[in-house]
Coordinates of C-alpha atoms in Angstrom, one line a residue:
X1 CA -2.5 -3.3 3.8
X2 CA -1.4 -2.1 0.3
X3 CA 2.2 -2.5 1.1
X4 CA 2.2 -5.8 1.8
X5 CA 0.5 -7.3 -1.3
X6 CA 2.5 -8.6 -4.6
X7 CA 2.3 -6.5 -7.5
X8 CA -0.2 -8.2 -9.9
X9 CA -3.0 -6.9 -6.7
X10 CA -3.0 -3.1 -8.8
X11 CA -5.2 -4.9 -11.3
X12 CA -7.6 -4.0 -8.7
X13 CA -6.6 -0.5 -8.3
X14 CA -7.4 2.9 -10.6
X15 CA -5.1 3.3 -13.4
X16 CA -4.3 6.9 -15.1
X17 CA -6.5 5.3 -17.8
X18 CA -9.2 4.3 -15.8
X19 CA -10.9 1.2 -14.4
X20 CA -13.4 -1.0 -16.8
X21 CA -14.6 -2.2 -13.2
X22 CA -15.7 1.4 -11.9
X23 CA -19.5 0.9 -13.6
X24 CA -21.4 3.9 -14.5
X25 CA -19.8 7.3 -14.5
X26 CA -20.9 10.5 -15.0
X27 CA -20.5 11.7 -18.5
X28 CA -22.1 14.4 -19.0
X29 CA -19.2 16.7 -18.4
X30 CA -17.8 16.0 -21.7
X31 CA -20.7 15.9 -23.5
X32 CA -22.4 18.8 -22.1
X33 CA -21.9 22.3 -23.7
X34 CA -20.5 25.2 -21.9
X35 CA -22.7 26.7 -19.1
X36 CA -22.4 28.7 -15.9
X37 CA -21.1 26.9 -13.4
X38 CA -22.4 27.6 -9.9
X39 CA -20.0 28.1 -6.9
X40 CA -19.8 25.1 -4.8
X41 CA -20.6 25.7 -1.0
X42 CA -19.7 23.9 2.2
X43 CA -22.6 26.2 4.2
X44 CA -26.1 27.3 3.1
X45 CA -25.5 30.8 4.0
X46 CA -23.8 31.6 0.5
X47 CA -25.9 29.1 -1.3
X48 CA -27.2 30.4 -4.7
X49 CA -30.5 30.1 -5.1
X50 CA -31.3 27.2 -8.1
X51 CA -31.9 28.4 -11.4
X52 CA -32.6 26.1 -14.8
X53 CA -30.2 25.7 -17.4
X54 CA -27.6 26.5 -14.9
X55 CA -24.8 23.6 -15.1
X56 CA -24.3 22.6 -11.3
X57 CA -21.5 20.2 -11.1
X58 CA -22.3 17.3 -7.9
X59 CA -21.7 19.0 -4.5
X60 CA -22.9 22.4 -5.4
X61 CA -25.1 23.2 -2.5
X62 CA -28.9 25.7 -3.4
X63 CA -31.5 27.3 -2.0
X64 CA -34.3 26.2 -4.0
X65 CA -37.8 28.4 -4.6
X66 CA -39.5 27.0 -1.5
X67 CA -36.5 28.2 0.6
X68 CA -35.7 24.7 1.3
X69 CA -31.6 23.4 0.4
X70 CA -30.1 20.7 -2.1
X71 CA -27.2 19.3 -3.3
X72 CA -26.0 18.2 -6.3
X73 CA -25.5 14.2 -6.1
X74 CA -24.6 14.1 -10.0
X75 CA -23.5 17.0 -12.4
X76 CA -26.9 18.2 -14.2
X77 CA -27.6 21.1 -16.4
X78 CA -30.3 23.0 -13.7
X79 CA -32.7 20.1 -13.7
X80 CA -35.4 20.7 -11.2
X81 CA -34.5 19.0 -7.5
X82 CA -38.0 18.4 -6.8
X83 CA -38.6 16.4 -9.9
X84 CA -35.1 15.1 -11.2
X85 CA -34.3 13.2 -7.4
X86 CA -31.5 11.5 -9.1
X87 CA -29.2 14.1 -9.8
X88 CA -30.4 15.8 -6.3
X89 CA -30.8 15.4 -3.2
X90 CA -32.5 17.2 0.1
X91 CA -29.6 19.4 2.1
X92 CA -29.2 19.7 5.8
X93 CA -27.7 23.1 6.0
X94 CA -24.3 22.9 8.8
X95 CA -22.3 26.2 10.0
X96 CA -18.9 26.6 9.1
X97 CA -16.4 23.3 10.3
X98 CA -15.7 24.9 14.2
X99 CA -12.4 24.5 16.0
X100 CA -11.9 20.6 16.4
X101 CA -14.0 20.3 13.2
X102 CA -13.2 18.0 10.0
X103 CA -12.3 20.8 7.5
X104 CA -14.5 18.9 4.3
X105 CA -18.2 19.9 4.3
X106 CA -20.5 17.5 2.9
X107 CA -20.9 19.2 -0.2
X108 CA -17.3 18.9 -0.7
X109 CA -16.8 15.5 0.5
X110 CA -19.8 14.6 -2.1
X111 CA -17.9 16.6 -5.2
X112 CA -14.7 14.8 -4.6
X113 CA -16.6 11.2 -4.7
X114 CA -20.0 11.7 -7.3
X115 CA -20.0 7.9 -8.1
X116 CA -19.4 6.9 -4.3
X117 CA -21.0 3.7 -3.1
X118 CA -23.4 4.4 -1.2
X119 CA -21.8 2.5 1.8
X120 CA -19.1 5.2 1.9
X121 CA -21.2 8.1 3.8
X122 CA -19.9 11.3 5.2
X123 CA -21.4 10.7 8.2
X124 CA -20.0 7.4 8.6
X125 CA -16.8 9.2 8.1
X126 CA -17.3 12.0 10.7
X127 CA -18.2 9.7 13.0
X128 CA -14.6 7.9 13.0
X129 CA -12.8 10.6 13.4
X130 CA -13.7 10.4 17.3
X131 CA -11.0 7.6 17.2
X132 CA -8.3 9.8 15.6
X133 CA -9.0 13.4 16.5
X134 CA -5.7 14.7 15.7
X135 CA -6.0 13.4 12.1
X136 CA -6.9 16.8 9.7
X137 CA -7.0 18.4 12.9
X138 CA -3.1 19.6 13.9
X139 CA -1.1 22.6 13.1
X140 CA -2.5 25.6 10.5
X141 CA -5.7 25.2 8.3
X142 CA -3.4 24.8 5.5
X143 CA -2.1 21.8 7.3
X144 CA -5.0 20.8 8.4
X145 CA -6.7 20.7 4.9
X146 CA -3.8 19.7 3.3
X147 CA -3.9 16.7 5.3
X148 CA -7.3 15.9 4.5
X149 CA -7.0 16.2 0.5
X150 CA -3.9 13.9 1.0
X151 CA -6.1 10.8 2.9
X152 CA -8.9 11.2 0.8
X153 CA -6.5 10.9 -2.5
X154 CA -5.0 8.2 -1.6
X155 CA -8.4 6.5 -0.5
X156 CA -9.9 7.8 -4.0
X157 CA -7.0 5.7 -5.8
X158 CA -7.4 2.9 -3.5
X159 CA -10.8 1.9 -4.2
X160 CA -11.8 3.5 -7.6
X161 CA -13.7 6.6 -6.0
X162 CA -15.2 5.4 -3.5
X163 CA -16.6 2.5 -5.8
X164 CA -14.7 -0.8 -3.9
X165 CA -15.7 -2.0 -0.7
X166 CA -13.6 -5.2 -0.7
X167 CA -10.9 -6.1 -3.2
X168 CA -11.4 -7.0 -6.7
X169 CA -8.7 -9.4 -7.4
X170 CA -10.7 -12.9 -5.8
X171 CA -7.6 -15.0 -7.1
X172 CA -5.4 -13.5 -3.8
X173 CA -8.1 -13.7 -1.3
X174 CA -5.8 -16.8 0.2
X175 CA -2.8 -15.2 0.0
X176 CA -3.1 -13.0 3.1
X177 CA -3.1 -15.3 5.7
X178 CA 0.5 -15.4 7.5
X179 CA 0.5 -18.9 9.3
X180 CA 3.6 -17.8 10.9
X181 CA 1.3 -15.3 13.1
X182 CA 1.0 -17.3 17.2
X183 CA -2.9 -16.3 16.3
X184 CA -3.0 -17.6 13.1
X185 CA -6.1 -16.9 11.0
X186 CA -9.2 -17.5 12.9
X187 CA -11.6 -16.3 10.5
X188 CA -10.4 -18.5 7.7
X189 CA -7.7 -18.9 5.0
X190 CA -9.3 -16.8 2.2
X191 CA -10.8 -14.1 5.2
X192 CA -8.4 -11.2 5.3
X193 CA -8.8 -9.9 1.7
X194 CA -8.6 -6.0 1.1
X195 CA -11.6 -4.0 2.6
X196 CA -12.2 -0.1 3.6
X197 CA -11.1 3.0 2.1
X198 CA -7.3 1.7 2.2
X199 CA -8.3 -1.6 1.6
X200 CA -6.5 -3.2 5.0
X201 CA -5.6 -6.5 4.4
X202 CA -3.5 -9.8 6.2
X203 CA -4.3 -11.3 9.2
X204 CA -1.4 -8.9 10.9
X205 CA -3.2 -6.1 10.2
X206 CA -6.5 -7.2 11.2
X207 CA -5.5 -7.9 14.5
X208 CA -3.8 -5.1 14.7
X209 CA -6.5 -2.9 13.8
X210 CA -8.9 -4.5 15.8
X211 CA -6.6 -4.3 18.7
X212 CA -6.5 -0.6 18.8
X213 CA -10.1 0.5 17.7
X214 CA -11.3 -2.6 20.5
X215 CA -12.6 -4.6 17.8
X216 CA -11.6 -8.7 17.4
X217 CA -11.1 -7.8 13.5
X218 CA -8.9 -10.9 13.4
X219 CA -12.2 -13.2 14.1
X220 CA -14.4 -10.9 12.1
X221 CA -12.9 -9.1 9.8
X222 CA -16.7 -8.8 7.6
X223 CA -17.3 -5.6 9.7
X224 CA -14.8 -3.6 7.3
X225 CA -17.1 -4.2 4.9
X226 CA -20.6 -4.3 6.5
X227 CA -20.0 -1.1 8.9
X228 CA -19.1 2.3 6.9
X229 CA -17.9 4.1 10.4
X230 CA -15.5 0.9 11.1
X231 CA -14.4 1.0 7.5
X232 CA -13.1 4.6 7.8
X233 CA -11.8 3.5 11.2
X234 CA -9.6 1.1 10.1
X235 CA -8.5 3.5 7.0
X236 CA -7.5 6.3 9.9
X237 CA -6.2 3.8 12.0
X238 CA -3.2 2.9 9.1
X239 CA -2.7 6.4 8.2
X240 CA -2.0 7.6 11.6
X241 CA -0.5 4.8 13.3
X242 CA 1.6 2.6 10.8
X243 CA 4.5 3.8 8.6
X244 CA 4.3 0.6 5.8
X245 CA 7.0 0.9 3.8
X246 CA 8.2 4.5 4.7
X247 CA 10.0 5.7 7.0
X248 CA 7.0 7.7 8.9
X249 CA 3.1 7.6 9.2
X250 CA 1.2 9.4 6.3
X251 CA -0.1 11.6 9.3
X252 CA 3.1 12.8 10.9
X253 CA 4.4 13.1 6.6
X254 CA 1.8 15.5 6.3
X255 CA 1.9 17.3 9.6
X256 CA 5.6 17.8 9.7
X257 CA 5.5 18.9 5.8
X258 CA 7.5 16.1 4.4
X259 CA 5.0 16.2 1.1
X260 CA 2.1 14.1 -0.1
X261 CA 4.9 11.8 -2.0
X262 CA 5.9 10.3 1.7
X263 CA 2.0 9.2 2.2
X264 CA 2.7 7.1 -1.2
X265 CA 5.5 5.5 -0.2
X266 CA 3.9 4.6 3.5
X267 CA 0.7 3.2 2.1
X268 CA 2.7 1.1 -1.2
X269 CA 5.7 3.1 -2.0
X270 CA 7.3 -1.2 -1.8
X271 CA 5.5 -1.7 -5.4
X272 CA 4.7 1.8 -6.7
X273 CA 7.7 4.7 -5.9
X274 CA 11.3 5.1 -6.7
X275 CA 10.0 4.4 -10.0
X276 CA 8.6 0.9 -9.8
X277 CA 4.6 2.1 -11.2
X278 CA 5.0 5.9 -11.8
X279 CA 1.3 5.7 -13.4
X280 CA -0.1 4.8 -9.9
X281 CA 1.8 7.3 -8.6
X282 CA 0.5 10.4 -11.3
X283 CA -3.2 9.1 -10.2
X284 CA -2.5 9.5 -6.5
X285 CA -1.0 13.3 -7.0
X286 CA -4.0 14.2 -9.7
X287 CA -6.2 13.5 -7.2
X288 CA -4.6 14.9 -4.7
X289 CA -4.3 18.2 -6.6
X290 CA -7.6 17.8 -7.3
X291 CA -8.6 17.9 -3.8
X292 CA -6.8 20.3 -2.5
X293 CA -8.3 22.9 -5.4
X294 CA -11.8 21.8 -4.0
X295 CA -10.5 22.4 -0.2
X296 CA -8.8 26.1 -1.4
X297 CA -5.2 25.0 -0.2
X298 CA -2.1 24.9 -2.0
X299 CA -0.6 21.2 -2.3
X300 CA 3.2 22.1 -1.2
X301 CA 5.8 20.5 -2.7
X302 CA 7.5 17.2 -3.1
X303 CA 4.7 15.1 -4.4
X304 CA 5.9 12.4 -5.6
X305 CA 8.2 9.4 -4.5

């Protein structure tokens, strides 16, 4: 995990500035004139029916002229989903999340993340939260959607949007390996680099991990990176379980309204709060602004650590 790893490992993390790594991102925002912007939907019931030269930034949901539903997968100035498949894709329209429900659509989850890998899918997602279902899920819907925007910013700092599947930073692939551990590192010395939307890492953690989702992790840690659902698992599994650093998991921070800052300083407040990178820190709370706007809640206060 984050929070165990020496400093010169946020090479591999987004910067304020950006990451050189990220590959190709979506530019036509700045480049694009002004335009109506449609309404972005998590249902098809108040989906606005497509209309060119319309700018549709990605996750806006449409009814398109043959009654049939797509989303956005890329900002686009109205191009036409049956012919520019890029920038759309085919919608399958959902009701409104029920009780028990993750509170972030599909359309939303794809708005926060437009340059995803495609190995980070919602419905890989979705289908973790089985293991934690008290994640995004306690107290009000402000809580409940607070709590989400706060996971997925953290995970949208951690691996460059969505982009990273395993760490960047090959050079401390060895380092992770605590020898000092009475199972030692099954799976090899340079085996327990940073994977998942929190990019878990050490041999410790592995185990760990794998110990409560019933998964021997610590001899094959690859299925972080090879199965999306035990990716998220292992990202859920951290933020409701472990406390890192801090002084509380980033779930009961969120649920018990100690601010987003606390979820910093649990994941790697060791190298980034108190003052130590307040650039990583301004990225986690944009983003988590950010998706809270897109989710309709206020943020609450004390944001940073």
């Amino acid at each position: 995990m984050r929070h165990q790893r020496l400093a010169s490992l946020l090479t591999a993390v987004v910067a304020v500035t950006g990451l050189a790594a990220l590959g190709p991102t979506a530019s036509a925002a700045s480049a694009t004139p002004a335009a109506p912007t449609a309404r972005t939907v998590g249902t098809c019931d108040n989906a606005p029916a497509w209309k060119a030269g319309t700018w549709y930034p990605a996750g806006t949901v449409v009814r398109y002229t043959d009654g049939k539903y797509y989303v956005a997968e890329h900002d686009n100035p109205g191009y036409d989903p049956l012919i520019s498949t890029w920038y759309w894709d085919p919608y399958t329209c959902s009701g409104n999340p029920q009780p028990g429900g993750f509170v972030v659509s599909e359309a939303q989850f794809r708005q926060m993340f437009p340059n995803r890998n495609g190995f980070y899918t919602y419905s890989g997602l979705v289908a973790a939260l089985k293991a934690y279902p008290g994640f995004a899920n306690t107290g009000s819907d402000t809580v409940r959607r607070q709590e989400a925007a706060a996971f997925l910013a953290n995970v949208d700092h951690e691996t460059g949007g969505l982009v990273h599947i395993v760490e960047q930073n090959t050079a401390n692939y060895p380092t992770y390996c605590d020898r000092n551990q009475p199972y030692g590192c099954p799976a090899g010395q340079a085996a327990y680099y940073g994977r998942g939307p929190l990019q878990i890492s050490w041999n410790f953690n592995y185990k760990a991990a794998g110990d409560a989702l019933g998964l021997d992790l610590l001899k094959n840690p690859w299925l972080v990176q090879n199965d999306a659902s035990v990716a998220w698992k292992t990202a859920l599994w951290y933020w409701n379980t472990q406390r890192g650093p801090g002084s509380m998991t980033p779930h009961d921070a969120m649920v018990n309204g100690r601010g987003f800052g606390q979820t910093i300083r649990s994941i790697n407040g060791a190298v980034e709060c108190d003052g130590r990178n307040p650039a990583q820190v301004q990225h986690r709370v944009d983003s988590y602004r950010k998706f809270a706007q897109i989710l309709g809640v206020a943020p609450g206060g004390d944001l940073y650590c």
